[in-house]
mmCIF file of C-alpha atoms in Angstrom:
data_model
loop_
_atom_site.group_PDB
_atom_site.id
_atom_site.type_symbol
_atom_site.label_atom_id
_atom_site.label_comp_id
_atom_site.label_asym_id
_atom_site.label_seq_id
_atom_site.Cartn_x
_atom_site.Cartn_y
_atom_site.Cartn_z
ATOM 1 C CA MET A 1 9.803 29.116 -13.010
ATOM 2 C CA THR A 2 9.210 25.968 -15.288
ATOM 3 C CA ASP A 3 8.585 26.150 -18.955
ATOM 4 C CA THR A 4 4.873 25.391 -18.188
ATOM 5 C CA GLY A 5 4.662 28.696 -16.487
ATOM 6 C CA THR A 6 4.082 27.264 -13.077
ATOM 7 C CA VAL A 7 5.683 29.150 -10.241
ATOM 8 C CA PHE A 8 6.925 26.873 -7.398
ATOM 9 C CA ALA A 9 7.570 28.532 -4.189
ATOM 10 C CA ARG A 10 7.999 27.714 -0.566
ATOM 11 C CA THR A 11 5.057 28.589 1.643
ATOM 12 C CA GLN A 12 5.812 31.493 4.179
ATOM 13 C CA ASP A 13 6.411 28.993 7.041
ATOM 14 C CA GLY A 14 8.792 26.979 4.849
ATOM 15 C CA LEU A 15 6.879 23.741 5.469
ATOM 16 C CA GLY A 16 5.480 23.221 2.096
ATOM 17 C CA LEU A 17 5.924 23.551 -1.666
ATOM 18 C CA LEU A 18 3.249 25.965 -3.117
ATOM 19 C CA ALA A 19 1.982 25.209 -6.547
ATOM 20 C CA PRO A 20 -0.674 27.711 -8.062
ATOM 21 C CA ILE A 21 -2.775 26.128 -10.822
ATOM 22 C CA ASP A 22 -4.957 28.042 -13.120
ATOM 23 C CA GLY A 23 -7.720 25.664 -14.068
ATOM 24 C CA ALA A 24 -8.741 27.872 -16.816
ATOM 25 C CA GLY A 25 -5.639 26.936 -18.902
ATOM 26 C CA ALA A 26 -5.756 24.529 -21.917
ATOM 27 C CA LEU A 27 -5.820 20.804 -21.120
ATOM 28 C CA GLU A 28 -2.340 20.059 -22.665
ATOM 29 C CA GLU A 29 -0.949 23.060 -20.682
ATOM 30 C CA LEU A 30 -2.471 21.773 -17.367
ATOM 31 C CA THR A 31 -1.147 18.292 -18.024
ATOM 32 C CA ALA A 32 2.366 19.545 -18.428
ATOM 33 C CA THR A 33 1.932 21.689 -15.246
ATOM 34 C CA VAL A 34 0.829 18.564 -13.190
ATOM 35 C CA ASN A 35 3.592 16.583 -14.565
ATOM 36 C CA ALA A 36 6.210 19.243 -13.803
ATOM 37 C CA ILE A 37 4.785 19.478 -10.166
ATOM 38 C CA CYS A 38 5.139 15.682 -9.803
ATOM 39 C CA GLY A 39 8.651 15.720 -11.313
ATOM 40 C CA ARG A 40 9.797 18.393 -8.776
ATOM 41 C CA ILE A 41 8.397 16.249 -5.894
ATOM 42 C CA GLU A 42 9.760 12.938 -7.185
ATOM 43 C CA THR A 43 13.315 14.267 -7.732
ATOM 44 C CA GLY A 44 13.436 16.522 -4.733
ATOM 45 C CA ALA A 45 15.356 15.311 -1.812
ATOM 46 C CA GLU A 46 13.698 17.462 0.738
ATOM 47 C CA LYS A 47 10.786 16.409 2.815
ATOM 48 C CA THR A 48 7.930 18.652 2.160
ATOM 49 C CA THR A 49 4.202 19.052 1.805
ATOM 50 C CA LEU A 50 2.529 19.925 -1.614
ATOM 51 C CA VAL A 51 -0.092 22.660 -1.494
ATOM 52 C CA LEU A 52 -2.036 23.106 -4.754
ATOM 53 C CA GLN A 53 -3.707 26.532 -4.916
ATOM 54 C CA LEU A 54 -6.538 26.123 -7.298
ATOM 55 C CA SER A 55 -8.375 28.796 -9.230
ATOM 56 C CA GLY A 56 -9.524 29.460 -12.728
ATOM 57 C CA THR A 57 -13.189 28.310 -12.807
ATOM 58 C CA PRO A 58 -15.481 31.110 -13.876
ATOM 59 C CA ALA A 59 -18.737 31.589 -11.756
ATOM 60 C CA GLY A 60 -21.377 29.210 -13.260
ATOM 61 C CA GLY A 61 -18.612 27.699 -15.544
ATOM 62 C CA ARG A 62 -19.550 23.978 -16.051
ATOM 63 C CA GLU A 63 -17.953 23.383 -19.510
ATOM 64 C CA TRP A 64 -14.990 21.120 -19.472
ATOM 65 C CA PRO A 65 -12.438 20.202 -20.987
ATOM 66 C CA GLY A 66 -13.285 21.917 -24.330
ATOM 67 C CA ASP A 67 -12.366 20.516 -27.918
ATOM 68 C CA VAL A 68 -9.517 18.149 -27.114
ATOM 69 C CA SER A 69 -8.489 14.746 -28.383
ATOM 70 C CA ILE A 70 -9.145 11.426 -26.333
ATOM 71 C CA GLN A 71 -5.324 11.077 -26.227
ATOM 72 C CA ALA A 72 -5.045 14.366 -24.465
ATOM 73 C CA VAL A 73 -7.798 13.340 -21.980
ATOM 74 C CA ASN A 74 -5.757 10.236 -21.303
ATOM 75 C CA ARG A 75 -2.628 12.130 -20.657
ATOM 76 C CA TRP A 76 -4.461 14.343 -18.204
ATOM 77 C CA GLU A 77 -5.971 11.364 -16.239
ATOM 78 C CA ARG A 78 -2.578 9.737 -16.042
ATOM 79 C CA ALA A 79 -0.976 12.936 -14.667
ATOM 80 C CA LEU A 80 -3.706 13.250 -12.063
ATOM 81 C CA ARG A 81 -3.077 9.475 -11.227
ATOM 82 C CA ARG A 82 0.695 10.337 -10.840
ATOM 83 C CA LEU A 83 -0.196 13.201 -8.611
ATOM 84 C CA GLU A 84 -2.394 11.292 -6.132
ATOM 85 C CA ARG A 85 0.379 8.664 -5.764
ATOM 86 C CA LEU A 86 3.149 11.060 -4.750
ATOM 87 C CA ALA A 87 4.901 10.085 -1.644
ATOM 88 C CA VAL A 88 4.115 13.360 0.102
ATOM 89 C CA VAL A 89 1.025 14.842 1.630
ATOM 90 C CA ASN A 90 -1.042 16.798 -0.998
ATOM 91 C CA ILE A 91 -3.168 19.643 0.209
ATOM 92 C CA ALA A 92 -5.618 21.426 -2.037
ATOM 93 C CA VAL A 93 -6.787 24.867 -1.366
ATOM 94 C CA ALA A 94 -9.804 25.997 -3.449
ATOM 95 C CA ARG A 95 -11.925 29.146 -3.405
ATOM 96 C CA GLY A 96 -14.884 30.663 -5.292
ATOM 97 C CA THR A 97 -16.283 28.310 -7.955
ATOM 98 C CA CYS A 98 -14.423 24.981 -8.417
ATOM 99 C CA GLY A 99 -15.134 22.805 -11.403
ATOM 100 C CA GLY A 100 -13.419 21.260 -14.420
ATOM 101 C CA ALA A 101 -9.674 20.964 -13.835
ATOM 102 C CA ALA A 102 -9.817 22.428 -10.333
ATOM 103 C CA LEU A 103 -12.372 19.800 -9.342
ATOM 104 C CA ASP A 104 -10.340 16.982 -10.807
ATOM 105 C CA LEU A 105 -7.305 18.260 -8.807
ATOM 106 C CA LEU A 106 -9.397 18.815 -5.659
ATOM 107 C CA LEU A 107 -10.489 15.013 -5.839
ATOM 108 C CA THR A 108 -6.833 13.865 -5.898
ATOM 109 C CA ALA A 109 -5.789 15.663 -2.700
ATOM 110 C CA ASP A 110 -5.309 14.044 0.747
ATOM 111 C CA LEU A 111 -6.607 17.110 2.451
ATOM 112 C CA ARG A 112 -9.131 19.570 1.002
ATOM 113 C CA ILE A 113 -9.221 23.057 2.421
ATOM 114 C CA ALA A 114 -11.866 25.623 1.217
ATOM 115 C CA ALA A 115 -12.433 29.336 1.558
ATOM 116 C CA THR A 116 -15.832 30.360 2.689
ATOM 117 C CA ASP A 117 -17.111 31.137 -0.652
ATOM 118 C CA LEU A 118 -16.345 27.720 -2.201
ATOM 119 C CA GLU A 119 -18.949 26.292 -4.604
ATOM 120 C CA ILE A 120 -18.315 23.026 -6.386
ATOM 121 C CA VAL A 121 -19.798 22.605 -9.910
ATOM 122 C CA LEU A 122 -19.710 19.344 -11.849
ATOM 123 C CA PRO A 123 -18.674 19.612 -15.539
ATOM 124 C CA VAL A 124 -21.534 19.610 -18.056
ATOM 125 C CA ASN A 125 -21.283 20.267 -21.778
ATOM 126 C CA ASP A 126 -24.543 20.981 -23.670
ATOM 127 C CA GLY A 127 -26.525 19.427 -21.012
ATOM 128 C CA HIS A 128 -24.365 16.317 -20.959
ATOM 129 C CA PHE A 129 -22.402 15.311 -17.832
ATOM 130 C CA TRP A 130 -18.557 14.939 -18.658
ATOM 131 C CA PRO A 131 -17.919 11.178 -17.844
ATOM 132 C CA GLY A 132 -14.152 11.719 -16.759
ATOM 133 C CA MET A 133 -12.538 9.957 -13.806
ATOM 134 C CA SER A 134 -14.097 12.427 -11.320
ATOM 135 C CA VAL A 135 -17.053 10.133 -11.428
ATOM 136 C CA HIS A 136 -14.845 7.247 -10.310
ATOM 137 C CA ARG A 137 -13.291 9.382 -7.638
ATOM 138 C CA LEU A 138 -16.723 10.602 -6.373
ATOM 139 C CA VAL A 139 -17.727 6.982 -5.921
ATOM 140 C CA GLN A 140 -14.437 6.095 -4.064
ATOM 141 C CA HIS A 141 -14.829 9.162 -1.716
ATOM 142 C CA LEU A 142 -18.606 9.040 -1.236
ATOM 143 C CA GLY A 143 -19.786 5.546 -1.994
ATOM 144 C CA MET A 144 -22.223 4.756 -4.759
ATOM 145 C CA ALA A 145 -25.446 6.102 -3.152
ATOM 146 C CA ARG A 146 -24.215 9.650 -2.518
ATOM 147 C CA ALA A 147 -22.182 9.786 -5.742
ATOM 148 C CA ARG A 148 -25.245 8.789 -7.676
ATOM 149 C CA GLN A 149 -27.109 11.709 -6.312
ATOM 150 C CA ILE A 150 -24.505 14.041 -7.612
ATOM 151 C CA VAL A 151 -23.616 12.374 -10.910
ATOM 152 C CA LEU A 152 -27.089 11.628 -12.198
ATOM 153 C CA TRP A 153 -28.580 14.994 -11.235
ATOM 154 C CA GLY A 154 -25.475 17.097 -11.889
ATOM 155 C CA VAL A 155 -26.046 19.319 -8.766
ATOM 156 C CA THR A 156 -24.076 22.284 -7.803
ATOM 157 C CA LEU A 157 -22.820 21.891 -4.322
ATOM 158 C CA ALA A 158 -22.644 24.749 -1.924
ATOM 159 C CA LEU A 159 -20.072 24.738 0.758
ATOM 160 C CA PRO A 160 -22.263 23.224 3.647
ATOM 161 C CA LYS A 161 -23.124 20.306 1.479
ATOM 162 C CA ALA A 162 -19.639 19.770 0.248
ATOM 163 C CA ILE A 163 -18.546 19.606 3.981
ATOM 164 C CA GLU A 164 -21.490 17.212 4.848
ATOM 165 C CA LEU A 165 -20.375 14.832 1.990
ATOM 166 C CA GLY A 166 -16.729 15.034 3.039
ATOM 167 C CA LEU A 167 -15.514 16.612 -0.243
ATOM 168 C CA VAL A 168 -14.145 19.359 1.970
ATOM 169 C CA ASP A 169 -12.220 18.730 5.029
ATOM 170 C CA GLN A 170 -11.570 22.037 6.529
ATOM 171 C CA VAL A 171 -12.704 25.666 5.969
ATOM 172 C CA GLY A 172 -10.996 28.673 6.818
ATOM 173 C CA SER A 173 -11.405 32.640 6.342
ATOM 174 C CA ASP A 174 -7.587 32.849 6.672
ATOM 175 C CA LEU A 175 -6.364 30.225 4.390
ATOM 176 C CA ASP A 176 -2.683 30.795 4.980
ATOM 177 C CA GLU A 177 -3.183 29.998 8.787
ATOM 178 C CA THR A 178 -5.401 26.953 7.947
ATOM 179 C CA VAL A 179 -2.799 25.651 5.603
ATOM 180 C CA HIS A 180 -0.187 26.128 8.070
ATOM 181 C CA THR A 181 -2.137 24.291 10.766
ATOM 182 C CA ALA A 182 -2.750 21.388 8.420
ATOM 183 C CA MET A 183 0.815 21.108 7.292
ATOM 184 C CA VAL A 184 2.043 20.987 10.858
ATOM 185 C CA LEU A 185 -0.408 18.151 11.701
ATOM 186 C CA THR A 186 0.218 16.169 8.525
ATOM 187 C CA GLY A 187 4.028 16.707 8.850
ATOM 188 C CA GLN A 188 3.978 14.328 11.850
ATOM 189 C CA ILE A 189 3.324 11.466 9.302
ATOM 190 C CA SER A 190 6.084 10.204 7.449
ATOM 191 C CA ASP A 191 5.958 10.045 3.685
ATOM 192 C CA GLN A 192 6.285 6.226 3.653
ATOM 193 C CA GLU A 193 3.358 5.983 6.173
ATOM 194 C CA MET A 194 1.211 8.432 4.218
ATOM 195 C CA THR A 195 1.843 6.355 1.022
ATOM 196 C CA VAL A 196 0.754 3.125 2.773
ATOM 197 C CA ARG A 197 -2.406 4.845 4.341
ATOM 198 C CA ARG A 198 -3.294 6.288 1.003
ATOM 199 C CA GLN A 199 -2.875 2.799 -0.882
ATOM 200 C CA LEU A 200 -4.903 1.054 1.617
ATOM 201 C CA LEU A 201 -7.772 3.479 1.524
ATOM 202 C CA LEU A 202 -7.763 3.527 -2.355
ATOM 203 C CA GLU A 203 -7.661 -0.241 -2.556
ATOM 204 C CA ALA A 204 -10.471 -0.738 0.137
ATOM 205 C CA ALA A 205 -12.924 0.879 -2.344
ATOM 206 C CA SER A 206 -12.188 -1.405 -5.297
ATOM 207 C CA VAL A 207 -10.592 -4.558 -4.044
ATOM 208 C CA GLY A 208 -12.260 -7.611 -2.373
ATOM 209 C CA HIS A 209 -11.423 -9.039 0.891
ATOM 210 C CA ASP A 210 -9.124 -11.863 -0.045
ATOM 211 C CA GLU A 211 -7.130 -9.571 -2.455
ATOM 212 C CA ALA A 212 -6.873 -6.744 0.066
ATOM 213 C CA LEU A 213 -5.698 -9.127 2.851
ATOM 214 C CA GLY A 214 -2.215 -9.363 1.235
ATOM 215 C CA LEU A 215 -1.859 -5.625 1.123
ATOM 216 C CA HIS A 216 -2.864 -5.196 4.812
ATOM 217 C CA LEU A 217 -0.814 -8.069 6.004
ATOM 218 C CA ALA A 218 2.229 -6.530 4.256
ATOM 219 C CA ALA A 219 1.594 -3.063 5.856
ATOM 220 C CA CYS A 220 1.007 -5.004 9.314
ATOM 221 C CA ASP A 221 4.484 -6.690 8.804
ATOM 222 C CA ARG A 222 6.085 -3.414 8.157
ATOM 223 C CA GLU A 223 4.605 -1.801 11.150
ATOM 224 C CA LEU A 224 5.518 -4.716 13.297
ATOM 225 C CA ARG A 225 9.156 -4.478 12.247
ATOM 226 C CA ARG A 226 9.180 -0.856 12.828
ATOM 227 C CA LEU A 227 7.860 -1.350 16.403
ATOM 228 C CA ARG A 228 10.525 -3.987 17.030
ATOM 229 C CA GLN A 229 13.252 -1.580 15.843
ATOM 230 C CA VAL A 230 11.761 1.163 18.171
ATOM 231 C CA ARG A 231 11.903 -1.107 21.247
ATOM 232 C CA SER A 232 15.180 -2.372 20.339
ATOM 233 C CA THR A 233 16.471 1.293 20.218
ATOM 234 C CA ASP A 234 14.815 2.255 23.401
ATOM 235 C CA ALA A 235 16.390 -0.826 25.206
ATOM 236 C CA VAL A 236 20.074 0.267 24.370
ATOM 237 C CA VAL A 237 19.535 4.046 25.157
ATOM 238 C CA PRO A 238 20.573 4.552 28.943
ATOM 239 C CA THR A 239 18.178 6.563 31.001
ATOM 240 C CA ALA A 240 19.091 9.690 32.634
ATOM 241 C CA ALA A 241 19.156 8.104 36.048
ATOM 242 C CA ALA A 242 21.393 5.242 34.788
ATOM 243 C CA ALA A 243 23.689 7.451 32.901
ATOM 244 C CA PRO A 244 27.142 8.171 34.527
#
């Protein structure tokens, strides 16, 4: 257990690191929790998949983040940015009402798994939409047109709509089995390759063609060198028929 109160544990199948996060906590506490998770991943030598188990939004609860300083908000946003740049696959599992901190964390994940009772609520305080970076992430995920429909009108998204928009990737009545299947599939991608894929996706939403070209050429060059190395290795390995 860490001093933030977060319990890290291996998933039952041993393929991932499970990190429960109670989104009802105070912002400073949540920031410390996310940073502790990032620190564990960044310093750990083992290959793993991070599974964020999200909870804590009361039904109908739309107020977020409470009476906090702008410095605390900045630290929270930086922790989220650190989380979404980890060199491991990040799977978020959400159930029930998902808003506030849980929604922010859901939007940083590479793969989003929902229980059948999931409902997404956007943060609203006294009738005013909370202008955090969730707006930016919604535009990146959905594009301007669809994000505008959500942000301007502050709708509550039931599960079918969240699936249609692509905010939820998988739904399961048995979340443990769904998460296990997802970890097996994503575990076939190396951490380095996942980092490259994620970076290219994030940059594509905000960077112009000429600026993006350099990033894509660098990624292509790495892939070409990897392919040459594979072919070279295959060429020196004797086949079963040729082996003495």
